[in-house]
Amino acid sequence: MVVQDSADTRGTSVGVPLEPFLHQVGGHLSLMQYDAHTVCKPLISREQKFYESLPLAMKRFTPQYKGTITVRLRRDSRGHLSLVAHPLKESQEPFQASPESAAMTIWQSLQQTSSSNGGTYPLHAQLAHSLKKSPAKALLESEFHLGTHVSSLVEGANGNQTESASFNPWGLHCHRAHLTRLCSEYPEHKRHRFLLLENVVSQYKQPCVLDLKMGTRQHGDDASEEKKARHIKKCAQSTSACLGVRICGMQVYQTDKKHFLCKDKYYGRKLSVEGFRQALSQFLHNGRRLRTELLEPILRQLRALLTVIRSQSSYRFYSSSLLIIYDGQESPERTPGGLHPQKAHSGPAKVDIRMIDFAHTTYKGSCNEHTTYEGPDPGYIFGLENLINILQNLQEGK
């Protein structure tokens, strides 16, 4: 575990440059890469307390909590902005981002483009403008809105569309929005606290990720009337109301085209029940075939999670997400030219089921609670049961 850092790091010259996390498929807070096995996100005290008091039975279904860190904005000689973390000396060896890394190359290219297109803009205006003006062509087949109807992305530094350069643009959108907010609302040298969490996709070569918003209610108990009404409307107009689950984002590695097919939260909100079923099937399709061997391990873990959630009295996981993860790069014995999937000797296909995003989670004993609930979360259970039924029907060919 990374030891929680001190409150003041003034005078500290060594910092860890944080990379935009290129496999972020949903959410609105920027997720950053701290080292090869660790990501970090802006700290929300309710979420931190949840991780620190996490029930033992839930630990296998959540990212490992690794502590907190201080993060500051840093501007280089060219005016480019980045986030830098300041760990304690006692902490684990920090990851030093390579200038040639995909994330750094992409982000620096975007900032360079914004500078060359208008160096007189305030930096936050350049950041908001940069994705619009990028001259590089798209790497992905995506249906992104990105808030400003931006769909142009960038290639690797050498201009080639390589596997390593394939990425999900949603993380860059969140990173851009976060930096825009930080440099417009706060002094440049203000300290910001981030949570350190396990990078749950670090073991996968081509991580396929499905982000599902769980439950029939998405607003927290502390939501304003305006926010409450907005979330109720989103739920009513999506599969959240009738299924207790909706797609919040996904990326699926396409082996025939060697890049990720990506969908965002706006796509997920528009789906009907039948559209949701088809999207789950698409998530398991690699462009050549349906990965049917993944269904049994996914269902096994979802049923195990359902048992755990049913045993957690007073918890309400409002606005939390569930990630389903598998590797888009198949092992040789699972490829069409190798052994039949059911005859492979490598054992069951590796998949991960992880709960994330607990900023609005409430439970007995959590801070400043005016409402205490009894029994397990009915909305979350409703969503899990429907998800399991749909995947089971898919497994049975229905």
mmCIF file of C-alpha atoms in Angstrom, residues 136-372:
data_model
loop_
_atom_site.group_PDB
_atom_site.id
_atom_site.type_symbol
_atom_site.label_atom_id
_atom_site.label_comp_id
_atom_site.label_asym_id
_atom_site.label_seq_id
_atom_site.Cartn_x
_atom_site.Cartn_y
_atom_site.Cartn_z
ATOM 1 C CA ALA A 136 -5.125 13.737 -37.040
ATOM 2 C CA LYS A 137 -7.725 11.271 -38.261
ATOM 3 C CA ALA A 138 -9.783 8.983 -36.036
ATOM 4 C CA LEU A 139 -8.346 5.681 -34.827
ATOM 5 C CA LEU A 140 -11.647 4.306 -33.684
ATOM 6 C CA GLU A 141 -15.133 3.472 -34.864
ATOM 7 C CA SER A 142 -16.872 5.451 -32.146
ATOM 8 C CA GLU A 143 -20.182 7.140 -31.484
ATOM 9 C CA PHE A 144 -18.909 9.781 -29.080
ATOM 10 C CA HIS A 145 -20.506 13.118 -28.314
ATOM 11 C CA LEU A 146 -17.855 14.266 -25.787
ATOM 12 C CA GLY A 147 -20.082 17.148 -24.794
ATOM 13 C CA THR A 148 -18.797 19.378 -27.618
ATOM 14 C CA HIS A 149 -19.560 16.970 -30.470
ATOM 15 C CA VAL A 150 -15.862 16.186 -30.879
ATOM 16 C CA SER A 151 -14.834 12.975 -32.616
ATOM 17 C CA SER A 152 -11.345 13.655 -34.011
ATOM 18 C CA LEU A 153 -8.488 11.890 -32.263
ATOM 19 C CA VAL A 154 -4.747 11.630 -32.786
ATOM 20 C CA GLU A 155 -2.373 8.948 -33.979
ATOM 21 C CA GLY A 156 0.919 7.855 -32.520
ATOM 22 C CA ALA A 157 3.947 10.108 -32.866
ATOM 23 C CA ASN A 158 5.045 8.303 -36.032
ATOM 24 C CA GLY A 159 1.606 8.614 -37.633
ATOM 25 C CA ASN A 160 0.986 4.865 -37.744
ATOM 26 C CA GLN A 161 -2.204 3.258 -36.503
ATOM 27 C CA THR A 162 -0.539 0.660 -34.311
ATOM 28 C CA GLU A 163 -2.172 -1.569 -31.721
ATOM 29 C CA SER A 164 -0.436 0.337 -28.930
ATOM 30 C CA ALA A 165 -1.882 3.620 -30.222
ATOM 31 C CA SER A 166 -5.471 2.381 -30.146
ATOM 32 C CA PHE A 167 -7.253 4.031 -27.272
ATOM 33 C CA ASN A 168 -10.603 5.106 -25.889
ATOM 34 C CA PRO A 169 -11.157 8.878 -26.299
ATOM 35 C CA TRP A 170 -13.472 9.125 -23.291
ATOM 36 C CA GLY A 171 -10.537 9.268 -20.863
ATOM 37 C CA LEU A 172 -9.006 12.167 -22.793
ATOM 38 C CA HIS A 173 -12.350 13.950 -22.756
ATOM 39 C CA CYS A 174 -12.556 13.580 -18.955
ATOM 40 C CA HIS A 175 -8.917 14.656 -18.562
ATOM 41 C CA ARG A 176 -9.425 17.733 -20.718
ATOM 42 C CA ALA A 177 -12.567 18.701 -18.793
ATOM 43 C CA HIS A 178 -10.817 18.174 -15.457
ATOM 44 C CA LEU A 179 -7.793 20.300 -16.363
ATOM 45 C CA THR A 180 -10.071 22.978 -17.781
ATOM 46 C CA ARG A 181 -11.948 23.103 -14.480
ATOM 47 C CA LEU A 182 -8.812 23.059 -12.315
ATOM 48 C CA CYS A 183 -7.002 25.863 -14.113
ATOM 49 C CA SER A 184 -10.106 28.040 -14.392
ATOM 50 C CA GLU A 185 -11.396 27.607 -10.825
ATOM 51 C CA TYR A 186 -8.266 27.185 -8.670
ATOM 52 C CA PRO A 187 -4.813 28.768 -8.257
ATOM 53 C CA GLU A 188 -2.190 26.893 -10.272
ATOM 54 C CA HIS A 189 -0.223 25.726 -7.212
ATOM 55 C CA LYS A 190 -3.203 24.528 -5.178
ATOM 56 C CA ARG A 191 -2.838 21.014 -3.775
ATOM 57 C CA HIS A 192 -5.464 18.455 -4.774
ATOM 58 C CA ARG A 193 -6.030 15.104 -3.100
ATOM 59 C CA PHE A 194 -6.376 11.943 -5.165
ATOM 60 C CA LEU A 195 -7.298 8.370 -4.268
ATOM 61 C CA LEU A 196 -4.871 5.626 -5.298
ATOM 62 C CA LEU A 197 -6.577 2.473 -6.554
ATOM 63 C CA GLU A 198 -5.631 -0.783 -8.222
ATOM 64 C CA ASN A 199 -5.481 -0.643 -12.015
ATOM 65 C CA VAL A 200 -7.864 -3.532 -12.612
ATOM 66 C CA VAL A 201 -6.996 -3.862 -16.320
ATOM 67 C CA SER A 202 -3.197 -3.901 -15.937
ATOM 68 C CA GLN A 203 -2.967 -7.666 -16.442
ATOM 69 C CA TYR A 204 -4.755 -7.568 -19.810
ATOM 70 C CA LYS A 205 -3.011 -6.966 -23.133
ATOM 71 C CA GLN A 206 -6.113 -5.631 -24.878
ATOM 72 C CA PRO A 207 -8.616 -4.928 -22.072
ATOM 73 C CA CYS A 208 -12.248 -5.126 -23.106
ATOM 74 C CA VAL A 209 -14.284 -3.157 -20.571
ATOM 75 C CA LEU A 210 -18.030 -2.776 -20.049
ATOM 76 C CA ASP A 211 -19.137 -0.062 -17.595
ATOM 77 C CA LEU A 212 -22.668 -0.663 -16.287
ATOM 78 C CA LYS A 213 -24.521 1.877 -14.166
ATOM 79 C CA MET A 214 -26.352 -0.239 -11.609
ATOM 80 C CA GLY A 215 -29.660 0.244 -9.848
ATOM 81 C CA THR A 216 -32.988 1.947 -10.495
ATOM 82 C CA ARG A 217 -31.968 5.139 -8.682
ATOM 83 C CA GLN A 218 -28.831 7.188 -9.403
ATOM 84 C CA HIS A 219 -29.052 10.264 -7.146
ATOM 85 C CA GLY A 220 -27.560 10.345 -3.673
ATOM 86 C CA ASP A 221 -29.420 11.355 -0.528
ATOM 87 C CA ASP A 222 -27.619 14.721 -0.586
ATOM 88 C CA ALA A 223 -28.658 15.598 -4.158
ATOM 89 C CA SER A 224 -30.387 18.925 -4.768
ATOM 90 C CA GLU A 225 -33.950 18.878 -6.052
ATOM 91 C CA GLU A 226 -32.690 19.901 -9.500
ATOM 92 C CA LYS A 227 -30.094 17.123 -9.624
ATOM 93 C CA LYS A 228 -32.574 14.612 -8.234
ATOM 94 C CA ALA A 229 -35.091 15.446 -10.976
ATOM 95 C CA ARG A 230 -32.390 15.216 -13.646
ATOM 96 C CA HIS A 231 -31.269 11.744 -12.546
ATOM 97 C CA ILE A 232 -34.838 10.483 -12.167
ATOM 98 C CA LYS A 233 -35.506 11.561 -15.751
ATOM 99 C CA LYS A 234 -32.369 9.799 -17.042
ATOM 100 C CA CYS A 235 -33.372 6.590 -15.292
ATOM 101 C CA ALA A 236 -36.972 6.778 -16.555
ATOM 102 C CA GLN A 237 -35.820 7.263 -20.153
ATOM 103 C CA SER A 238 -33.263 4.439 -20.108
ATOM 104 C CA THR A 239 -33.024 0.767 -19.203
ATOM 105 C CA SER A 240 -32.231 1.792 -15.596
ATOM 106 C CA ALA A 241 -35.968 1.959 -14.871
ATOM 107 C CA CYS A 242 -37.047 -1.354 -16.416
ATOM 108 C CA LEU A 243 -33.862 -3.414 -15.954
ATOM 109 C CA GLY A 244 -32.026 -1.722 -13.088
ATOM 110 C CA VAL A 245 -28.914 -1.444 -15.282
ATOM 111 C CA ARG A 246 -27.754 0.644 -18.242
ATOM 112 C CA ILE A 247 -24.578 0.868 -20.296
ATOM 113 C CA CYS A 248 -22.334 3.763 -19.282
ATOM 114 C CA GLY A 249 -19.514 3.010 -21.731
ATOM 115 C CA MET A 250 -17.562 0.156 -23.275
ATOM 116 C CA GLN A 251 -14.586 -0.757 -25.391
ATOM 117 C CA VAL A 252 -14.244 -4.027 -27.312
ATOM 118 C CA TYR A 253 -11.042 -5.063 -29.054
ATOM 119 C CA GLN A 254 -11.674 -5.929 -32.697
ATOM 120 C CA THR A 255 -9.135 -8.544 -33.752
ATOM 121 C CA ASP A 256 -9.885 -8.066 -37.446
ATOM 122 C CA LYS A 257 -9.173 -4.315 -37.380
ATOM 123 C CA LYS A 258 -6.757 -4.289 -34.432
ATOM 124 C CA HIS A 259 -8.323 -1.444 -32.535
ATOM 125 C CA PHE A 260 -11.068 -0.815 -30.002
ATOM 126 C CA LEU A 261 -14.701 -0.305 -30.855
ATOM 127 C CA CYS A 262 -16.004 2.206 -28.307
ATOM 128 C CA LYS A 263 -19.422 3.286 -27.090
ATOM 129 C CA ASP A 264 -20.165 6.069 -24.609
ATOM 130 C CA LYS A 265 -22.822 6.848 -22.017
ATOM 131 C CA TYR A 266 -25.001 8.720 -24.527
ATOM 132 C CA TYR A 267 -25.235 5.561 -26.614
ATOM 133 C CA GLY A 268 -26.192 3.591 -23.495
ATOM 134 C CA ARG A 269 -28.956 5.976 -22.491
ATOM 135 C CA LYS A 270 -30.750 5.528 -25.824
ATOM 136 C CA LEU A 271 -30.919 1.734 -25.763
ATOM 137 C CA SER A 272 -34.180 -0.156 -25.501
ATOM 138 C CA VAL A 273 -34.315 -3.468 -23.633
ATOM 139 C CA GLU A 274 -33.636 -5.300 -26.904
ATOM 140 C CA GLY A 275 -30.879 -2.833 -27.740
ATOM 141 C CA PHE A 276 -29.303 -3.514 -24.350
ATOM 142 C CA ARG A 277 -29.329 -7.251 -25.074
ATOM 143 C CA GLN A 278 -27.686 -6.672 -28.454
ATOM 144 C CA ALA A 279 -25.060 -4.400 -26.891
ATOM 145 C CA LEU A 280 -24.103 -7.145 -24.408
ATOM 146 C CA SER A 281 -23.668 -9.495 -27.350
ATOM 147 C CA GLN A 282 -21.569 -6.888 -29.165
ATOM 148 C CA PHE A 283 -19.364 -6.522 -26.071
ATOM 149 C CA LEU A 284 -18.510 -10.224 -26.361
ATOM 150 C CA HIS A 285 -17.886 -10.119 -30.125
ATOM 151 C CA ASN A 286 -14.321 -9.541 -31.319
ATOM 152 C CA GLY A 287 -15.151 -8.766 -34.934
ATOM 153 C CA ARG A 288 -14.700 -12.389 -35.962
ATOM 154 C CA ARG A 289 -16.747 -14.421 -33.494
ATOM 155 C CA LEU A 290 -18.817 -14.319 -30.318
ATOM 156 C CA ARG A 291 -16.622 -15.161 -27.335
ATOM 157 C CA THR A 292 -19.079 -17.687 -25.873
ATOM 158 C CA GLU A 293 -16.415 -19.188 -23.596
ATOM 159 C CA LEU A 294 -16.530 -15.962 -21.549
ATOM 160 C CA LEU A 295 -20.160 -16.331 -20.549
ATOM 161 C CA GLU A 296 -19.761 -19.047 -17.927
ATOM 162 C CA PRO A 297 -16.984 -17.314 -15.914
ATOM 163 C CA ILE A 298 -18.826 -13.973 -16.154
ATOM 164 C CA LEU A 299 -22.069 -15.545 -14.922
ATOM 165 C CA ARG A 300 -20.254 -17.389 -12.133
ATOM 166 C CA GLN A 301 -18.782 -14.146 -10.801
ATOM 167 C CA LEU A 302 -22.019 -12.192 -11.176
ATOM 168 C CA ARG A 303 -23.882 -14.832 -9.163
ATOM 169 C CA ALA A 304 -21.189 -14.690 -6.482
ATOM 170 C CA LEU A 305 -21.495 -10.886 -6.374
ATOM 171 C CA LEU A 306 -25.288 -11.175 -6.113
ATOM 172 C CA THR A 307 -24.863 -13.374 -3.037
ATOM 173 C CA VAL A 308 -22.541 -10.780 -1.474
ATOM 174 C CA ILE A 309 -24.841 -7.817 -2.195
ATOM 175 C CA ARG A 310 -27.813 -9.673 -0.727
ATOM 176 C CA SER A 311 -25.856 -10.057 2.519
ATOM 177 C CA GLN A 312 -24.975 -6.340 2.899
ATOM 178 C CA SER A 313 -27.656 -4.723 5.040
ATOM 179 C CA SER A 314 -28.119 -0.900 4.943
ATOM 180 C CA TYR A 315 -25.889 -0.381 1.868
ATOM 181 C CA ARG A 316 -27.237 1.643 -1.055
ATOM 182 C CA PHE A 317 -24.856 1.889 -4.000
ATOM 183 C CA TYR A 318 -26.413 4.918 -5.668
ATOM 184 C CA SER A 319 -24.704 5.897 -8.954
ATOM 185 C CA SER A 320 -22.043 3.193 -8.660
ATOM 186 C CA SER A 321 -20.884 1.194 -11.653
ATOM 187 C CA LEU A 322 -20.020 -2.411 -12.344
ATOM 188 C CA LEU A 323 -17.135 -3.276 -14.661
ATOM 189 C CA ILE A 324 -16.956 -6.490 -16.675
ATOM 190 C CA ILE A 325 -13.433 -7.024 -18.021
ATOM 191 C CA TYR A 326 -11.747 -9.605 -20.216
ATOM 192 C CA ASP A 327 -8.753 -9.746 -22.557
ATOM 193 C CA GLY A 328 -9.457 -9.033 -26.209
ATOM 194 C CA GLN A 329 -6.221 -10.737 -27.188
ATOM 195 C CA GLU A 330 -6.943 -14.448 -27.105
ATOM 196 C CA SER A 331 -4.365 -17.043 -26.091
ATOM 197 C CA PRO A 332 -3.114 -19.171 -29.038
ATOM 198 C CA GLU A 333 -5.154 -22.218 -28.041
ATOM 199 C CA ARG A 334 -8.354 -20.121 -28.116
ATOM 200 C CA THR A 335 -7.867 -18.572 -31.540
ATOM 201 C CA PRO A 336 -9.830 -19.943 -34.523
ATOM 202 C CA GLY A 337 -6.720 -21.767 -35.768
ATOM 203 C CA GLY A 338 -6.009 -23.313 -32.371
ATOM 204 C CA LEU A 339 -7.963 -25.650 -30.155
ATOM 205 C CA HIS A 340 -11.704 -25.398 -29.757
ATOM 206 C CA PRO A 341 -12.386 -23.091 -26.746
ATOM 207 C CA GLN A 342 -14.008 -25.901 -24.777
ATOM 208 C CA LYS A 343 -10.970 -28.134 -25.384
ATOM 209 C CA ALA A 344 -8.298 -25.623 -24.465
ATOM 210 C CA HIS A 345 -5.976 -26.666 -21.645
ATOM 211 C CA SER A 346 -5.470 -23.161 -20.244
ATOM 212 C CA GLY A 347 -8.560 -23.420 -18.046
ATOM 213 C CA PRO A 348 -11.520 -21.024 -17.913
ATOM 214 C CA ALA A 349 -11.131 -17.689 -19.688
ATOM 215 C CA LYS A 350 -9.938 -14.907 -17.383
ATOM 216 C CA VAL A 351 -12.588 -12.298 -16.571
ATOM 217 C CA ASP A 352 -13.011 -9.699 -13.833
ATOM 218 C CA ILE A 353 -16.132 -8.259 -12.222
ATOM 219 C CA ARG A 354 -15.468 -5.070 -10.213
ATOM 220 C CA MET A 355 -17.688 -2.510 -8.489
ATOM 221 C CA ILE A 356 -16.431 1.079 -8.774
ATOM 222 C CA ASP A 357 -17.503 4.690 -8.023
ATOM 223 C CA PHE A 358 -18.791 5.006 -4.463
ATOM 224 C CA ALA A 359 -19.121 8.789 -4.111
ATOM 225 C CA HIS A 360 -22.846 8.435 -3.331
ATOM 226 C CA THR A 361 -22.798 5.104 -1.500
ATOM 227 C CA THR A 362 -24.506 5.193 1.878
ATOM 228 C CA TYR A 363 -24.623 2.679 4.728
ATOM 229 C CA LYS A 364 -25.167 2.563 8.456
ATOM 230 C CA GLY A 365 -22.267 4.335 10.132
ATOM 231 C CA SER A 366 -21.203 6.399 7.119
ATOM 232 C CA CYS A 367 -20.575 10.081 7.757
ATOM 233 C CA ASN A 368 -23.364 12.652 8.231
ATOM 234 C CA GLU A 369 -26.154 10.249 7.308
ATOM 235 C CA HIS A 370 -29.698 11.462 7.914
ATOM 236 C CA THR A 371 -31.257 8.432 6.235
ATOM 237 C CA THR A 372 -30.521 4.836 7.246
#
